Amino acid sequence: MPIEDLGFRQGVTAVERLRTYDRRPFAVDRHLQRFAQTLRSIGMDASVSMDAIERLIDEIIDRNRDWVSQQVDVGITVWATPGRRLSNQGGVTYAVHLNPIDHEAVRIRRTEGQSVVLTDIRQPAPDCWPRSAKVRSRLHYFLADQQSESIRRGSTGVLRDEDDSWTESSVANLALVVDDELVFAPVDRVLPGVTQCIVREIAWNQGIDCRNQLIQTVDIGRAQAMLLMGTDTGLWFASEVWDGQGNCIRSFDRPTKVSLTKRLQTAMPQSSTGLPL
């Protein structure tokens, strides 16, 4: 990439992250639909073919099949920039690359949970850029995780909204289990997560009610569980929740075999390691 590319100079980069399960790319259509929507929402869709990107995904896995086999399952990142000019005269720059997944960290999150910190960092307002767009302009996530790491090592930091409700973290959408229902943040407040969508579909098939509402601190305090959903780890749960001043405001028991959390985890697709999505 030339240093004049706006992806480098201004951080204008649309991104999509996928992963393999059983060494096959998972939910490719859903991810590329979201990637196409991101490109449209930031005015950068003129010359990017989703069919071409899907072929690149297949090609890069085939070219690196020995490494992929050693890794068991891998992450896949797709990104695009406007190129050298806002007018796109030089053409959109786009690429696909593979990345390793920390399978031990995934195992720990799924079985033992992860600490969550409610940070002081706010989501950028929707009139800055659409929250439905998955982009590499992620300084707010970095600052949230920086604060959360200073409070609880290995935690993920949740962004607050302008009205002090809670939205998402750098790696996960959130849902609360309240009275055996799933409570998600309003769809216009967060990134439309692919894993979150799959969890909702499984919940619907199991007769579990889902609803969207503002997630307030008081709601977290009375929840039975907090679920976390993201590409690399799939579906996991919060073990404890801390505020931005370093106070633990909620601890959750590890889910039992008959809990709603375990029911959902068990119903998710299986990976090559035998762990649920």
Short mmCIF file of C-alpha atoms in Angstrom, two decimals:
data_model
loop_
_atom_site.label_atom_id
_atom_site.label_comp_id
_atom_site.label_asym_id
_atom_site.label_seq_id
_atom_site.Cartn_x
_atom_site.Cartn_y
_atom_site.Cartn_z
CA MET A 1 0.00 0.00 0.00
CA PRO A 2 1.47 3.41 -0.93
CA ILE A 3 1.79 5.89 1.92
CA GLU A 4 -0.51 8.23 -0.03
CA ASP A 5 -3.38 5.75 0.33
CA LEU A 6 -6.16 7.23 2.45
CA GLY A 7 -6.35 4.00 4.41
CA PHE A 8 -2.89 4.84 5.75
CA ARG A 9 -3.05 8.64 5.79
CA GLN A 10 -6.53 9.01 7.31
CA GLY A 11 -7.35 5.53 8.58
CA VAL A 12 -10.23 5.16 6.11
CA THR A 13 -10.48 1.38 6.06
CA ALA A 14 -13.55 -0.82 5.82
CA VAL A 15 -12.95 -4.22 7.37
CA GLU A 16 -14.61 -7.58 7.84
CA ARG A 17 -13.38 -10.40 10.04
CA LEU A 18 -14.30 -14.04 9.52
CA ARG A 19 -12.95 -17.36 10.71
CA THR A 20 -12.93 -20.99 9.68
CA TYR A 21 -14.64 -23.90 11.40
CA ASP A 22 -13.49 -27.37 10.42
CA ARG A 23 -11.03 -25.52 8.17
CA ARG A 24 -13.87 -24.05 6.11
CA PRO A 25 -14.79 -20.34 6.06
CA PHE A 26 -17.87 -19.83 8.22
CA ALA A 27 -20.91 -17.69 7.36
CA VAL A 28 -19.17 -16.12 4.37
CA ASP A 29 -22.38 -14.80 2.80
CA ARG A 30 -23.42 -13.01 6.01
CA HIS A 31 -20.00 -11.46 6.50
CA LEU A 32 -19.71 -10.25 2.91
CA GLN A 33 -23.22 -8.82 3.04
CA ARG A 34 -22.13 -6.77 6.06
CA PHE A 35 -18.89 -5.79 4.32
CA ALA A 36 -20.84 -4.61 1.26
CA GLN A 37 -23.15 -2.61 3.53
CA THR A 38 -20.14 -1.00 5.21
CA LEU A 39 -18.72 0.00 1.83
CA ARG A 40 -22.05 1.48 0.75
CA SER A 41 -22.52 3.39 3.98
CA ILE A 42 -19.15 5.14 3.66
CA GLY A 43 -19.39 5.66 -0.11
CA MET A 44 -16.69 3.18 -1.14
CA ASP A 45 -18.51 0.41 -3.00
CA ALA A 46 -17.89 1.41 -6.62
CA SER A 47 -15.35 -1.21 -7.68
CA VAL A 48 -15.34 -3.95 -5.05
CA SER A 49 -16.88 -7.27 -6.11
CA MET A 50 -18.04 -9.57 -3.31
CA ASP A 51 -17.71 -12.53 -5.70
CA ALA A 52 -14.07 -11.59 -6.28
CA ILE A 53 -13.46 -11.32 -2.55
CA GLU A 54 -15.04 -14.72 -1.95
CA ARG A 55 -12.74 -16.21 -4.57
CA LEU A 56 -9.76 -14.55 -2.86
CA ILE A 57 -10.80 -16.10 0.45
CA ASP A 58 -10.87 -19.56 -1.11
CA GLU A 59 -7.57 -18.92 -2.88
CA ILE A 60 -5.68 -17.70 0.18
CA ILE A 61 -6.80 -20.70 2.22
CA ASP A 62 -5.76 -23.05 -0.58
CA ARG A 63 -2.37 -21.35 -0.97
CA ASN A 64 -1.73 -21.61 2.76
CA ARG A 65 -3.34 -25.01 3.34
CA ASP A 66 -0.31 -26.45 5.17
CA TRP A 67 -0.25 -23.54 7.64
CA VAL A 68 -4.04 -23.62 7.99
CA SER A 69 -3.89 -27.34 8.75
CA GLN A 70 -1.31 -26.72 11.48
CA GLN A 71 -3.45 -23.95 13.01
CA VAL A 72 -6.61 -26.13 12.96
CA ASP A 73 -8.80 -23.04 12.40
CA VAL A 74 -7.79 -19.51 11.44
CA GLY A 75 -9.11 -15.99 11.19
CA ILE A 76 -9.72 -14.24 7.88
CA THR A 77 -9.57 -10.47 7.48
CA VAL A 78 -10.90 -8.54 4.49
CA TRP A 79 -10.20 -4.83 4.16
CA ALA A 80 -10.64 -2.04 1.65
CA THR A 81 -9.51 1.59 1.41
CA PRO A 82 -10.48 4.41 -0.99
CA GLY A 83 -7.00 4.37 -2.53
CA ARG A 84 -5.05 7.57 -3.08
CA ARG A 85 -7.96 9.95 -3.71
CA LEU A 86 -11.41 10.59 -2.34
CA SER A 87 -12.66 10.55 -5.92
CA ASN A 88 -11.58 6.88 -6.24
CA GLN A 89 -9.77 7.81 -9.48
CA GLY A 90 -6.97 5.51 -8.49
CA GLY A 91 -9.35 2.70 -7.60
CA VAL A 92 -10.24 1.07 -4.31
CA THR A 93 -7.46 -0.91 -2.64
CA TYR A 94 -8.61 -4.18 -1.11
CA ALA A 95 -6.99 -7.33 0.23
CA VAL A 96 -7.55 -10.54 2.17
CA HIS A 97 -5.18 -12.00 4.76
CA LEU A 98 -5.20 -14.81 7.29
CA ASN A 99 -4.41 -14.54 10.99
CA PRO A 100 -3.95 -17.09 13.78
CA ILE A 101 -6.57 -17.57 16.48
CA ASP A 102 -5.50 -17.95 20.11
CA HIS A 103 -7.35 -21.21 20.71
CA GLU A 104 -6.33 -21.38 24.37
CA ALA A 105 -7.79 -17.92 25.02
CA VAL A 106 -10.94 -19.01 23.19
CA ARG A 107 -11.19 -22.12 25.36
CA ILE A 108 -10.80 -20.14 28.58
CA ARG A 109 -13.38 -17.55 27.57
CA ARG A 110 -15.93 -20.18 26.63
CA THR A 111 -15.48 -22.29 29.74
CA GLU A 112 -14.48 -19.79 32.43
CA GLY A 113 -15.83 -16.51 31.06
CA GLN A 114 -14.19 -13.10 30.75
CA SER A 115 -14.17 -10.02 32.93
CA VAL A 116 -16.00 -6.99 31.56
CA VAL A 117 -15.30 -3.35 32.44
CA LEU A 118 -17.86 -0.57 31.93
CA THR A 119 -15.50 2.16 30.78
CA ASP A 120 -15.65 5.94 30.65
CA ILE A 121 -15.06 5.91 26.87
CA ARG A 122 -18.06 6.86 24.73
CA GLN A 123 -19.18 5.58 21.36
CA PRO A 124 -18.74 8.14 18.58
CA ALA A 125 -22.09 9.72 17.79
CA PRO A 126 -23.96 8.20 14.82
CA ASP A 127 -23.54 11.43 12.89
CA CYS A 128 -19.75 10.87 12.96
CA TRP A 129 -20.06 7.61 11.00
CA PRO A 130 -22.74 4.89 10.90
CA ARG A 131 -22.49 2.37 13.71
CA SER A 132 -23.50 -0.29 11.21
CA ALA A 133 -20.15 0.25 9.45
CA LYS A 134 -17.27 -1.99 10.51
CA VAL A 135 -14.19 0.16 10.05
CA ARG A 136 -10.60 0.33 11.25
CA SER A 137 -11.14 3.72 12.93
CA ARG A 138 -11.08 2.07 16.35
CA LEU A 139 -9.29 4.47 18.67
CA HIS A 140 -12.34 4.48 20.97
CA TYR A 141 -12.15 0.69 21.33
CA PHE A 142 -8.40 0.91 22.00
CA LEU A 143 -8.94 3.47 24.77
CA ALA A 144 -11.75 1.41 26.28
CA ASP A 145 -9.60 -1.72 26.36
CA GLN A 146 -6.67 0.30 27.72
CA GLN A 147 -8.82 1.44 30.63
CA SER A 148 -10.31 -2.01 31.17
CA GLU A 149 -6.87 -3.66 31.17
CA SER A 150 -5.70 -1.22 33.86
CA ILE A 151 -8.62 -2.32 36.03
CA ARG A 152 -8.81 -6.05 35.30
CA ARG A 153 -6.19 -7.89 33.27
CA GLY A 154 -7.60 -9.80 30.32
CA SER A 155 -10.93 -7.97 30.43
CA THR A 156 -12.82 -6.35 27.57
CA GLY A 157 -13.94 -2.73 27.83
CA VAL A 158 -17.54 -1.77 27.04
CA LEU A 159 -18.30 1.59 25.43
CA ARG A 160 -20.93 3.85 26.96
CA ASP A 161 -23.38 5.79 24.81
CA GLU A 162 -24.30 9.46 25.00
CA ASP A 163 -27.18 8.62 27.37
CA ASP A 164 -24.89 6.44 29.57
CA SER A 165 -26.40 3.17 28.37
CA TRP A 166 -23.99 0.40 27.35
CA THR A 167 -23.30 -0.71 23.80
CA GLU A 168 -20.50 -3.12 22.83
CA SER A 169 -16.80 -3.88 23.23
CA SER A 170 -13.96 -4.16 20.74
CA VAL A 171 -14.52 -7.92 20.42
CA ALA A 172 -18.14 -8.52 21.29
CA ASN A 173 -21.79 -7.65 21.11
CA LEU A 174 -23.54 -7.96 24.47
CA ALA A 175 -26.78 -9.53 25.64
CA LEU A 176 -28.24 -9.89 29.12
CA VAL A 177 -30.19 -12.87 30.34
CA VAL A 178 -33.10 -11.37 32.29
CA ASP A 179 -35.98 -13.56 33.48
CA ASP A 180 -34.87 -16.21 30.95
CA GLU A 181 -35.12 -13.75 28.07
CA LEU A 182 -32.29 -12.30 25.99
CA VAL A 183 -31.97 -8.52 26.08
CA PHE A 184 -29.88 -6.90 23.34
CA ALA A 185 -28.93 -3.26 22.83
CA PRO A 186 -31.05 -1.40 20.24
CA VAL A 187 -29.98 -2.35 16.73
CA ASP A 188 -29.14 1.24 15.79
CA ARG A 189 -26.73 1.57 18.72
CA VAL A 190 -24.27 -1.23 17.83
CA LEU A 191 -22.54 -3.06 15.00
CA PRO A 192 -24.83 -5.74 13.51
CA GLY A 193 -22.81 -8.75 14.67
CA VAL A 194 -22.93 -11.92 12.57
CA THR A 195 -22.49 -14.16 15.62
CA GLN A 196 -25.14 -12.15 17.47
CA CYS A 197 -27.55 -12.79 14.59
CA ILE A 198 -26.86 -16.53 14.74
CA VAL A 199 -27.41 -16.57 18.51
CA ARG A 200 -30.76 -14.83 18.07
CA GLU A 201 -31.83 -17.39 15.48
CA ILE A 202 -30.89 -20.28 17.76
CA ALA A 203 -32.72 -18.63 20.66
CA TRP A 204 -35.83 -18.23 18.50
CA ASN A 205 -35.66 -21.92 17.53
CA GLN A 206 -35.43 -22.85 21.21
CA GLY A 207 -38.40 -20.69 22.14
CA ILE A 208 -36.28 -18.13 23.99
CA ASP A 209 -37.71 -14.63 23.76
CA CYS A 210 -35.41 -11.84 22.56
CA ARG A 211 -35.93 -8.10 22.83
CA ASN A 212 -34.00 -4.91 22.26
CA GLN A 213 -33.75 -2.13 24.81
CA LEU A 214 -31.23 0.27 26.28
CA ILE A 215 -28.85 -1.64 28.55
CA GLN A 216 -28.38 0.29 31.78
CA THR A 217 -26.09 -0.48 34.71
CA VAL A 218 -29.09 -1.39 36.84
CA ASP A 219 -30.10 -4.00 34.25
CA ILE A 220 -26.68 -5.61 34.47
CA GLY A 221 -27.03 -5.74 38.25
CA ARG A 222 -30.22 -7.78 38.09
CA ALA A 223 -29.32 -9.97 35.09
CA GLN A 224 -28.87 -13.72 35.44
CA ALA A 225 -25.97 -13.64 32.98
CA MET A 226 -24.21 -11.47 30.42
CA LEU A 227 -23.46 -13.07 27.06
CA LEU A 228 -20.63 -11.97 24.76
CA MET A 229 -20.69 -12.69 21.02
CA GLY A 230 -17.91 -12.20 18.47
CA THR A 231 -16.21 -13.83 15.51
CA ASP A 232 -13.05 -15.34 17.01
CA THR A 233 -14.54 -16.73 20.23
CA GLY A 234 -18.15 -17.21 19.14
CA LEU A 235 -20.41 -17.26 22.21
CA TRP A 236 -19.04 -16.83 25.71
CA PHE A 237 -20.05 -15.08 28.93
CA ALA A 238 -19.00 -12.48 31.47
CA SER A 239 -17.59 -13.82 34.72
CA GLU A 240 -17.73 -10.44 36.45
CA VAL A 241 -18.46 -6.81 35.65
CA TRP A 242 -16.41 -3.85 36.90
CA ASP A 243 -17.09 -0.13 36.73
CA GLY A 244 -14.62 2.47 35.50
CA GLN A 245 -13.44 3.21 39.05
CA GLY A 246 -12.30 -0.37 39.63
CA ASN A 247 -15.28 -1.63 41.65
CA CYS A 248 -16.71 -5.08 40.94
CA ILE A 249 -20.45 -4.42 40.58
CA ARG A 250 -21.59 -7.89 39.53
CA SER A 251 -20.22 -11.43 39.63
CA PHE A 252 -21.87 -14.25 37.70
CA ASP A 253 -21.85 -17.93 38.53
CA ARG A 254 -20.36 -20.22 35.93
CA PRO A 255 -23.23 -21.52 33.75
CA THR A 256 -24.57 -24.97 34.54
CA LYS A 257 -25.36 -27.63 31.95
CA VAL A 258 -29.04 -26.71 32.00
CA SER A 259 -28.55 -22.93 31.94
CA LEU A 260 -29.71 -20.81 29.03
CA THR A 261 -26.09 -19.93 28.30
CA LYS A 262 -25.04 -23.57 27.97
CA ARG A 263 -28.10 -24.41 25.92
CA LEU A 264 -27.15 -21.75 23.42
CA GLN A 265 -23.47 -22.71 23.39
CA THR A 266 -24.33 -26.36 22.80
CA ALA A 267 -26.57 -25.48 19.85
CA MET A 268 -23.87 -23.46 18.09
CA PRO A 269 -21.82 -25.09 15.29
CA GLN A 270 -18.78 -27.07 16.38
CA SER A 271 -15.19 -26.17 15.57
CA SER A 272 -12.34 -28.46 14.58
CA THR A 273 -11.10 -28.36 18.16
CA GLY A 274 -14.42 -29.74 19.41
CA LEU A 275 -15.31 -26.46 21.08
CA PRO A 276 -18.69 -24.87 20.35
CA LEU A 277 -18.83 -21.69 18.31
#
